[in-house]
Short mmCIF file of N, CA and C in Angstrom, two decimals:
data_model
loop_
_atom_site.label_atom_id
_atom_site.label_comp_id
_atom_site.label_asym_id
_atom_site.label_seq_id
_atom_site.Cartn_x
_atom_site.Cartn_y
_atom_site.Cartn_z
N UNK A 7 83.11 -71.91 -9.41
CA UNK A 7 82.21 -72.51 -10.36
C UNK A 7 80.97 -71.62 -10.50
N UNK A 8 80.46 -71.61 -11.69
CA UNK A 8 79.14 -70.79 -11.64
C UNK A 8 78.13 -71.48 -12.57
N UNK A 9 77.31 -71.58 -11.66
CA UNK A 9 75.88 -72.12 -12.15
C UNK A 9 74.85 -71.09 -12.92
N UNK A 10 73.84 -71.27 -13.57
CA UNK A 10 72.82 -70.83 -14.26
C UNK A 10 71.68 -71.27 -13.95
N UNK A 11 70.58 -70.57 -13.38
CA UNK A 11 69.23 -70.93 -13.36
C UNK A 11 68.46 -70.09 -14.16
N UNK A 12 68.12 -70.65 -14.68
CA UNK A 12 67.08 -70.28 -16.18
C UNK A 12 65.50 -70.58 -15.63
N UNK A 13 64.47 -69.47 -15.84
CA UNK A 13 63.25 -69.70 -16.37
C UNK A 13 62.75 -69.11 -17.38
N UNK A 14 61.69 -68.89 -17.79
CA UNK A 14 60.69 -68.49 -19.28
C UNK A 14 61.24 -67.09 -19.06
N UNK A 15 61.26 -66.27 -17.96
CA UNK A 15 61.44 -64.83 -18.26
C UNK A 15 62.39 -64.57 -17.04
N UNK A 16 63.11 -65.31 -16.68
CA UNK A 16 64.29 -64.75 -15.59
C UNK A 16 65.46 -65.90 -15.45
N UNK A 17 66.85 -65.16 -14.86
CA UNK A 17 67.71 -66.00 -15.00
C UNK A 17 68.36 -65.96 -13.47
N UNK A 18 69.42 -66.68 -13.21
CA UNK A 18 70.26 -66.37 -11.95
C UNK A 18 71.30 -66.95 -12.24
N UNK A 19 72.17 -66.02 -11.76
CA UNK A 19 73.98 -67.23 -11.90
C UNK A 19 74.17 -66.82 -10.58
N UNK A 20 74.83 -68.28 -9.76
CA UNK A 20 75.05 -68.21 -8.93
C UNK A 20 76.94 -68.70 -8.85
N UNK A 21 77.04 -67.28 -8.07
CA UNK A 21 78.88 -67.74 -8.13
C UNK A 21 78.91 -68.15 -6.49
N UNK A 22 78.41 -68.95 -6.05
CA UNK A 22 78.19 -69.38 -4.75
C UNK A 22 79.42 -70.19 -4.57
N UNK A 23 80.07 -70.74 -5.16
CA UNK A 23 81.18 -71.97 -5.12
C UNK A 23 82.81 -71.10 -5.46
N UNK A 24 82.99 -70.23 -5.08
CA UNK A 24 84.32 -69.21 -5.01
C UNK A 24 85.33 -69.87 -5.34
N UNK A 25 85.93 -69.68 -5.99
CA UNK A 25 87.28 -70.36 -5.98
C UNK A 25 88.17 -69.27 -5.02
N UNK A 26 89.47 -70.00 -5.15
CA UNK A 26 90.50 -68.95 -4.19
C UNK A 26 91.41 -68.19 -4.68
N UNK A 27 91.09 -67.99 -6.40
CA UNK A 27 91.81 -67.05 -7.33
C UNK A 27 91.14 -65.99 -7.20
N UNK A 28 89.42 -65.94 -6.86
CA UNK A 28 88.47 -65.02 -7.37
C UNK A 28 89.61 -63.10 -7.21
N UNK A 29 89.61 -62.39 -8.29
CA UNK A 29 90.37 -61.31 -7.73
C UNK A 29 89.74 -60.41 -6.85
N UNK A 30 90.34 -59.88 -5.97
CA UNK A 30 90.15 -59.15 -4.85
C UNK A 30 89.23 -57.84 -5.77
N UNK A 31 87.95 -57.31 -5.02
CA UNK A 31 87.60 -55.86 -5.41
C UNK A 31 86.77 -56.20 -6.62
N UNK A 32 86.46 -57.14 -7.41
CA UNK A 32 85.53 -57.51 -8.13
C UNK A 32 84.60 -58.31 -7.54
N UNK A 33 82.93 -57.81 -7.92
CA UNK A 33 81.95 -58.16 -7.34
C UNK A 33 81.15 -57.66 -8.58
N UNK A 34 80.03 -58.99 -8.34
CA UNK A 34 78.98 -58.86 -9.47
C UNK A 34 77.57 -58.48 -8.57
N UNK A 35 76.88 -57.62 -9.25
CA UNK A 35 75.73 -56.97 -8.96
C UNK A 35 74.47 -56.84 -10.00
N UNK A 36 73.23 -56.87 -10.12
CA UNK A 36 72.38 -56.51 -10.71
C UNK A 36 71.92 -57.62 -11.92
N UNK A 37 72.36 -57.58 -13.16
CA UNK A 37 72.12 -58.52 -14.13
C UNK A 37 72.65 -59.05 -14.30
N UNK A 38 74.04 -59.11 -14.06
CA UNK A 38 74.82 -60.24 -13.81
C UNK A 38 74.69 -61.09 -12.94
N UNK A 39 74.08 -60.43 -11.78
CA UNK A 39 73.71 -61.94 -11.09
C UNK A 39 72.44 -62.33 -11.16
N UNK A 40 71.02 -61.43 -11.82
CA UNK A 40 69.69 -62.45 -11.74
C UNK A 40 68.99 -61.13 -12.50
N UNK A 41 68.20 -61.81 -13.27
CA UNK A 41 67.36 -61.15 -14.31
C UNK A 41 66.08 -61.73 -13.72
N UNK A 42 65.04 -60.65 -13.54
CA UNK A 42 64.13 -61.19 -12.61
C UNK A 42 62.52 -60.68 -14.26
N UNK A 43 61.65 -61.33 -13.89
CA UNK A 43 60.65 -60.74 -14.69
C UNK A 43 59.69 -59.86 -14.40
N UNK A 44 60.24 -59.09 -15.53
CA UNK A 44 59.45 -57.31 -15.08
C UNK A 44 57.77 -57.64 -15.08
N UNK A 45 56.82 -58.47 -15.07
CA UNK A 45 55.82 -58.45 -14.86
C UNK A 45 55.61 -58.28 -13.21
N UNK A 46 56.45 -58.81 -12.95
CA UNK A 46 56.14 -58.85 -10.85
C UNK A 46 56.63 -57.79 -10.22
N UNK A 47 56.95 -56.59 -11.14
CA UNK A 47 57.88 -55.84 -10.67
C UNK A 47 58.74 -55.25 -9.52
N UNK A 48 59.37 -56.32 -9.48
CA UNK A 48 60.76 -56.25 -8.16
C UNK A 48 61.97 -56.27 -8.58
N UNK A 49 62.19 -55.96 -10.00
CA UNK A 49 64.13 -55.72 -10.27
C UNK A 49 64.22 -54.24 -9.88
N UNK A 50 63.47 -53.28 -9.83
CA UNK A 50 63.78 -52.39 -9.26
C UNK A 50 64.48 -52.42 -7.89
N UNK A 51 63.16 -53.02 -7.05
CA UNK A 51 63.75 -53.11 -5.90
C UNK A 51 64.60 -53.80 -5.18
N UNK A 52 65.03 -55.15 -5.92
CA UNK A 52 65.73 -55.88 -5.58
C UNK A 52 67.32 -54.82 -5.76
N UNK A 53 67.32 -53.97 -7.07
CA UNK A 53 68.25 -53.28 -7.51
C UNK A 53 68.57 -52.08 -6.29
N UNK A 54 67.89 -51.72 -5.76
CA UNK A 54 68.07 -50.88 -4.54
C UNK A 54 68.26 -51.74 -3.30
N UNK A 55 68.30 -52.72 -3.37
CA UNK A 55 68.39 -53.40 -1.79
C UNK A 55 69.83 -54.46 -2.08
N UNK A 56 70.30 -54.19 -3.52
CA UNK A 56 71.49 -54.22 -4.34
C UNK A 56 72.71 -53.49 -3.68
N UNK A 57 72.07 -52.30 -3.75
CA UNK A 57 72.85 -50.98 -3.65
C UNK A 57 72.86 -50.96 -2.16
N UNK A 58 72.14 -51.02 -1.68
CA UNK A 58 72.39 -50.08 -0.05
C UNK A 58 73.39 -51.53 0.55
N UNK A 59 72.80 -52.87 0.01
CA UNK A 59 74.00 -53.78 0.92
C UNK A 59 75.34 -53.14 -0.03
N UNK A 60 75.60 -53.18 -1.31
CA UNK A 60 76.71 -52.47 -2.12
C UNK A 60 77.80 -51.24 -0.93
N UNK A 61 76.85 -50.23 -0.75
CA UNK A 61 77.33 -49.36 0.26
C UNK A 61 77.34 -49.49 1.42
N UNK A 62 77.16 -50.75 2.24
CA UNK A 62 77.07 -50.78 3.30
C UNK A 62 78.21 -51.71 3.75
N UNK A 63 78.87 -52.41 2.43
CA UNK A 63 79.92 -53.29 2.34
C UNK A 63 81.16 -51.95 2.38
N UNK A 64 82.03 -52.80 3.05
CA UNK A 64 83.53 -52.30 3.31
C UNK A 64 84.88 -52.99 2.75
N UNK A 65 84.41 -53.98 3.01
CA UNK A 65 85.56 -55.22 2.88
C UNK A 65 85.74 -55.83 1.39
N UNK A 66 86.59 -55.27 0.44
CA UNK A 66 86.62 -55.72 -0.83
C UNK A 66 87.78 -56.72 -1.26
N UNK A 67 88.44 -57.12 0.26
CA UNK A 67 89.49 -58.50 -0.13
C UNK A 67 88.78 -59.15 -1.04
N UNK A 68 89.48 -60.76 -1.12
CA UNK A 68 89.03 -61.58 -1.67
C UNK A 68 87.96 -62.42 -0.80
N UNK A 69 88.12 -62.28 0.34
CA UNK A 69 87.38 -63.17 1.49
C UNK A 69 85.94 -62.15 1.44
N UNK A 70 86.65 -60.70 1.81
CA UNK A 70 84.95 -60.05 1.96
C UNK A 70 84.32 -59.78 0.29
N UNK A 71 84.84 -60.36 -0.60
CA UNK A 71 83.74 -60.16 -2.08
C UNK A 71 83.43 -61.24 -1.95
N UNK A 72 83.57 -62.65 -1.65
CA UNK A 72 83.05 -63.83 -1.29
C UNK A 72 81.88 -63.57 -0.06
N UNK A 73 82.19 -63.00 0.92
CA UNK A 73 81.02 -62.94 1.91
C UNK A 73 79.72 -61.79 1.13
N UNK A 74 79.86 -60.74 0.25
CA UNK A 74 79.25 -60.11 -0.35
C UNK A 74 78.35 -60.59 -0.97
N UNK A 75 79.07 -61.20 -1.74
CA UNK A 75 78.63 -62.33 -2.81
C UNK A 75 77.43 -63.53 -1.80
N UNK A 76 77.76 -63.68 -1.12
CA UNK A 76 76.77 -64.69 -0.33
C UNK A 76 75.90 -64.06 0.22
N UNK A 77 75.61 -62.99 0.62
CA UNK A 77 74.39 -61.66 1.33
C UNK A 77 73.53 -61.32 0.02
N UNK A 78 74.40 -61.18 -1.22
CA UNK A 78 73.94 -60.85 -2.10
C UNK A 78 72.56 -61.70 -2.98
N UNK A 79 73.51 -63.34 -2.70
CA UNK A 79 72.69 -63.98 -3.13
C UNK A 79 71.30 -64.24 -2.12
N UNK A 80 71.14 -64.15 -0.89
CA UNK A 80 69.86 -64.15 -0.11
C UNK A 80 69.24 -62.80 -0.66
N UNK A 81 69.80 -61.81 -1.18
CA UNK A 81 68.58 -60.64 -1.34
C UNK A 81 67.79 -61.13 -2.60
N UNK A 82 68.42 -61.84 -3.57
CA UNK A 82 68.39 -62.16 -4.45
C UNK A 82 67.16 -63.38 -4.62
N UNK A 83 67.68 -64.37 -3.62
CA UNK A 83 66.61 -65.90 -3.36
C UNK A 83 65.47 -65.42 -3.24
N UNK A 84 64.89 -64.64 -2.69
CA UNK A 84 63.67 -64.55 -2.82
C UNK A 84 62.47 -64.14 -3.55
N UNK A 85 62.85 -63.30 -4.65
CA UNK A 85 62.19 -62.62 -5.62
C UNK A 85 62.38 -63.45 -6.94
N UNK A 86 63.71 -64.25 -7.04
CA UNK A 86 63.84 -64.80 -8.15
C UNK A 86 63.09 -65.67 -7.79
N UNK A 87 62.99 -66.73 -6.43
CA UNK A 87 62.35 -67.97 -6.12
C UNK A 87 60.85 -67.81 -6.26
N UNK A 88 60.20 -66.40 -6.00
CA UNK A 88 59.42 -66.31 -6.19
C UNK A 88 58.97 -65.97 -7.50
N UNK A 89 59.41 -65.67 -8.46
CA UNK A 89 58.87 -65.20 -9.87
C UNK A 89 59.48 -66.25 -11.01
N UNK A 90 60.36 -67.52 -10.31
CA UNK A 90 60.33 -68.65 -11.23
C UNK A 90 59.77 -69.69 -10.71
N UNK A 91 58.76 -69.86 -10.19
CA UNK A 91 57.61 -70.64 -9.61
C UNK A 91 56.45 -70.33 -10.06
N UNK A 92 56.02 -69.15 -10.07
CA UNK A 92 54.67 -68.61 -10.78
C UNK A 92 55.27 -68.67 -12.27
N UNK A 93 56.03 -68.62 -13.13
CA UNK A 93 56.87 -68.70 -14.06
C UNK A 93 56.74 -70.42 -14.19
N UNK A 94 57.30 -70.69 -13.81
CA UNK A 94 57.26 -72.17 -13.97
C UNK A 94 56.15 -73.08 -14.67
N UNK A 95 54.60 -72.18 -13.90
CA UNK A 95 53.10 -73.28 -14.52
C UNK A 95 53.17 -73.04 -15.92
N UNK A 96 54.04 -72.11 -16.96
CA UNK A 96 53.45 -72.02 -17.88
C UNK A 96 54.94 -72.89 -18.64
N UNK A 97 55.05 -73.73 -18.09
CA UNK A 97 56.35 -74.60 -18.95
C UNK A 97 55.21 -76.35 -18.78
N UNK A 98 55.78 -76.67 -20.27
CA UNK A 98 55.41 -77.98 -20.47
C UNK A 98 55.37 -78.97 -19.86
N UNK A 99 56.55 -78.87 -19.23
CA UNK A 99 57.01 -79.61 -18.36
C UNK A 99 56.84 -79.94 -16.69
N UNK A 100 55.36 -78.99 -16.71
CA UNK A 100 55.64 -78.01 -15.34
C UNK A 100 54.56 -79.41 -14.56
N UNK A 101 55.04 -79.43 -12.91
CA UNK A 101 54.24 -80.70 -12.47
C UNK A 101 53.68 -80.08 -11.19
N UNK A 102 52.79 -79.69 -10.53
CA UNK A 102 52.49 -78.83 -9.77
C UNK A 102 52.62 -80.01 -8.18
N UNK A 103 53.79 -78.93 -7.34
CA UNK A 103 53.60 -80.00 -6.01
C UNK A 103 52.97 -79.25 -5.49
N UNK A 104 53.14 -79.18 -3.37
CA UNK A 104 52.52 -78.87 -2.54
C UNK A 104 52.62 -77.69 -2.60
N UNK A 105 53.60 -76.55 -3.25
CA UNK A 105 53.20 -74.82 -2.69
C UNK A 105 52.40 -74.73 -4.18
N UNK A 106 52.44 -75.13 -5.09
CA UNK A 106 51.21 -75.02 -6.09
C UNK A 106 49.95 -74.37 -5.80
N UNK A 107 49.82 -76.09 -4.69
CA UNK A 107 48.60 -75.91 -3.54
C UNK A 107 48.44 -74.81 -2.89
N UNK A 108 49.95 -74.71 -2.38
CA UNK A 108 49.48 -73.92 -1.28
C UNK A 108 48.49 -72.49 -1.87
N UNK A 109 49.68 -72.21 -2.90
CA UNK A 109 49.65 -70.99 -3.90
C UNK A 109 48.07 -71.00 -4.22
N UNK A 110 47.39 -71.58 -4.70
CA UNK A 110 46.10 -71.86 -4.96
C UNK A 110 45.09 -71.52 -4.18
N UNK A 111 45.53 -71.54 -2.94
CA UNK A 111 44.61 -71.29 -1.85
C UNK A 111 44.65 -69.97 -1.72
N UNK A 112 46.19 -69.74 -1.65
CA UNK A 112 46.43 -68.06 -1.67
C UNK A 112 45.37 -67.34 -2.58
N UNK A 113 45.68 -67.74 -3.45
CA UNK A 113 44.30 -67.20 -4.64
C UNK A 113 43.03 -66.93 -4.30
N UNK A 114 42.49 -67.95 -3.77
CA UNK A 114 41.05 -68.30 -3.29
C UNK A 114 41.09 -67.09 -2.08
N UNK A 115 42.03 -67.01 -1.13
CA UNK A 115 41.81 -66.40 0.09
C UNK A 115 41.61 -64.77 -0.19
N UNK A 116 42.92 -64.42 -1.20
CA UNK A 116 42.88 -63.04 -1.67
C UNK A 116 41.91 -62.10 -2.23
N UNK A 117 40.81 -63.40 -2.40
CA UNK A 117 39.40 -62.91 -2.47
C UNK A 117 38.39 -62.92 -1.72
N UNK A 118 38.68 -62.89 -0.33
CA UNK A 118 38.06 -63.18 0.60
C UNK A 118 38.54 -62.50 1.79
N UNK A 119 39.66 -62.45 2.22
CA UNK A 119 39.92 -61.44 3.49
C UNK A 119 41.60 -60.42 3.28
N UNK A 120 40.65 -59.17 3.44
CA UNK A 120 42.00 -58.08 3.50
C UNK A 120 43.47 -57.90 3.64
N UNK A 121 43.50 -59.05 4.85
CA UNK A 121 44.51 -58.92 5.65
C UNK A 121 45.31 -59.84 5.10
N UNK A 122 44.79 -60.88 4.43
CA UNK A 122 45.56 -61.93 3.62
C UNK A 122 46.48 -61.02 2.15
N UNK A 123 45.31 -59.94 1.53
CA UNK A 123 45.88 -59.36 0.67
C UNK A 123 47.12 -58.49 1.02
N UNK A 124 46.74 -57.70 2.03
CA UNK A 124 48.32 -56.87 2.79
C UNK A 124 49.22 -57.92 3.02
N UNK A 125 49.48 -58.85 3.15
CA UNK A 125 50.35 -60.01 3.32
C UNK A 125 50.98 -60.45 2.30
N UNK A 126 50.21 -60.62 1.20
CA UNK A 126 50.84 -61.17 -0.20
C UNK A 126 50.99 -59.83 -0.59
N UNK A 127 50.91 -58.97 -0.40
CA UNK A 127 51.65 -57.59 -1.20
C UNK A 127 52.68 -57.10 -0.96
N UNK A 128 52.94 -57.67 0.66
CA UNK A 128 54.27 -56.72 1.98
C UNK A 128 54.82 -58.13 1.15
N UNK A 129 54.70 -59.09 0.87
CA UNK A 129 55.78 -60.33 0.04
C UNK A 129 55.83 -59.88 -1.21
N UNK A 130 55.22 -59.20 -2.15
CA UNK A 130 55.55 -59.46 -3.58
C UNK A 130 56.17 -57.31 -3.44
N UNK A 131 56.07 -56.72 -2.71
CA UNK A 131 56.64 -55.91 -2.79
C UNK A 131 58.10 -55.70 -1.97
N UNK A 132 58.62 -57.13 -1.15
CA UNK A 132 59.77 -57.00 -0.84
C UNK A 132 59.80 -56.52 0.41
N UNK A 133 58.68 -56.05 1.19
CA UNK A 133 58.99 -55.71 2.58
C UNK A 133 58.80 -56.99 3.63
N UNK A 134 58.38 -57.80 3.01
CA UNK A 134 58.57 -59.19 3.93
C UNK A 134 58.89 -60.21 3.38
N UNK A 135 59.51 -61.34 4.06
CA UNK A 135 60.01 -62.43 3.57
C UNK A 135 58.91 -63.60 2.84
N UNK A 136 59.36 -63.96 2.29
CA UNK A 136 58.03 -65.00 1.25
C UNK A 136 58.08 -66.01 2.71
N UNK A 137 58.90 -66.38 3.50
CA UNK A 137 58.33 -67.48 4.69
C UNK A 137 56.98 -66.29 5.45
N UNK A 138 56.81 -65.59 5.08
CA UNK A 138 55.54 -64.95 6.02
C UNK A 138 54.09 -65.03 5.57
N UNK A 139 54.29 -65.93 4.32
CA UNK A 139 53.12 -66.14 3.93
C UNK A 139 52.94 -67.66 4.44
N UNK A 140 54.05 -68.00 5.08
CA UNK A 140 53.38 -69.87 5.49
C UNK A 140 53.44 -69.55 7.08
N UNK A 141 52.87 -68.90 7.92
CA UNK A 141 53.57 -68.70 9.32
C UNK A 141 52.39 -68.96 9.61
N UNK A 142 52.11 -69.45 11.09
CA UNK A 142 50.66 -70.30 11.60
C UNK A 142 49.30 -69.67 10.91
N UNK A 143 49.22 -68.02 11.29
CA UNK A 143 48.22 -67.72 11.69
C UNK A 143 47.70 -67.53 9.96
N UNK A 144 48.70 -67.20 8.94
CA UNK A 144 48.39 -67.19 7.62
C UNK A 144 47.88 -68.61 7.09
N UNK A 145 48.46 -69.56 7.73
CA UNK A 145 48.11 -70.91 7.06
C UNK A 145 46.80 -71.57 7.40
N UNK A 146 46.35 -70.79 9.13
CA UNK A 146 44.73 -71.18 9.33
C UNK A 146 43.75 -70.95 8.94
N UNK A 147 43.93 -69.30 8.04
CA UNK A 147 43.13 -68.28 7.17
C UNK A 147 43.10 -69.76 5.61
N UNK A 148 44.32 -69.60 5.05
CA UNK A 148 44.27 -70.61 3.93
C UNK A 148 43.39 -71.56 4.09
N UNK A 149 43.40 -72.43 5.40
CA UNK A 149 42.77 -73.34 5.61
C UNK A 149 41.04 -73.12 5.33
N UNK A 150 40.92 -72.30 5.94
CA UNK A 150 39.27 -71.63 5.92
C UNK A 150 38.88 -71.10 4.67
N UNK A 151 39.68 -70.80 4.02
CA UNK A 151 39.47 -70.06 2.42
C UNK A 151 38.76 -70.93 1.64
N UNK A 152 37.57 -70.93 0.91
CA UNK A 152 36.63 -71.30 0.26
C UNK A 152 36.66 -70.99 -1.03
N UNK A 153 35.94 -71.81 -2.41
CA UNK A 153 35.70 -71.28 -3.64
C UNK A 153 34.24 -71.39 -3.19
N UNK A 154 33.68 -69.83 -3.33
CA UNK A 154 32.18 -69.77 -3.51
C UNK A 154 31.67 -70.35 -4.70
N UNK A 155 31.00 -71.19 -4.95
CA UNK A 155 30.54 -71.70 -6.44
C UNK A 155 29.19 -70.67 -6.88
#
């Protein structure tokens, strides 16, 4: 089965649900599986971190393009999750929960201490996982983050 996730400027199909016909040695990569928005610019890199799992794969049964396919989609979760969320405030429809918040603070902080900025950059440039922006010692900084009026 394959799903579609749609936002304002990015997409994802997820073939997460395999059937047991899928043919052996076919595997989807790049825009076929997630159109990311070139303002945040990470389809590059997502496209290279594409490739090296691509070449680092061996197994092109039907079982190992299914396990591919599932590695593929975690390189994938995070850049899309992250650029259809900031994507998201500008839909009509859009209802802001708790990482809104959180996100908000991020804002406030990024103007205020360095180390917060190297943090949201090693995340929006792909060398760290988006959970490293909620990990204790980042979330006590948030806490302390102020709007100077």
């Amino acid at each position: 089965m394959t799903t579609r996730r749609t936002t304002p400027s990015g997409s994802w199909t997820s073939r997460g649900r395999w059937t047991s016909d899928w043919p052996a040695g076919l595997i989807a990569v790049g825009d076929a599986v997630a159109t990311l928005n070139p303002l945040y610019g990470q389809g590059m890199t997502v496209a290279a971190l594409e490739a090296e799992l691509l070449r680092n794969h061996t197994d092109f049964s039907a079982e190992g393009v299914k396990a591919f396919q599932a590695a593929l989609a975690k390189v994938v979760a995070g850049p899309f999750g992250m650029s259809a969320r900031a994507d998201a405030q500008w839909s009509p429809e859009f209802k802001p929960g708790l990482m809104n918040k959180v996100m908000d603070r991020w804002q406030v902080a990024l103007t205020q201490d360095v180390d917060m900025v190297r943090r949201f950059l090693s995340v929006m440039h792909l060398q760290a996982p988006p959970t490293s922006l909620l990990s204790p010692s980042a979330l006590w900084k948030l806490r302390k983050a102020t709007v100077n009026a």
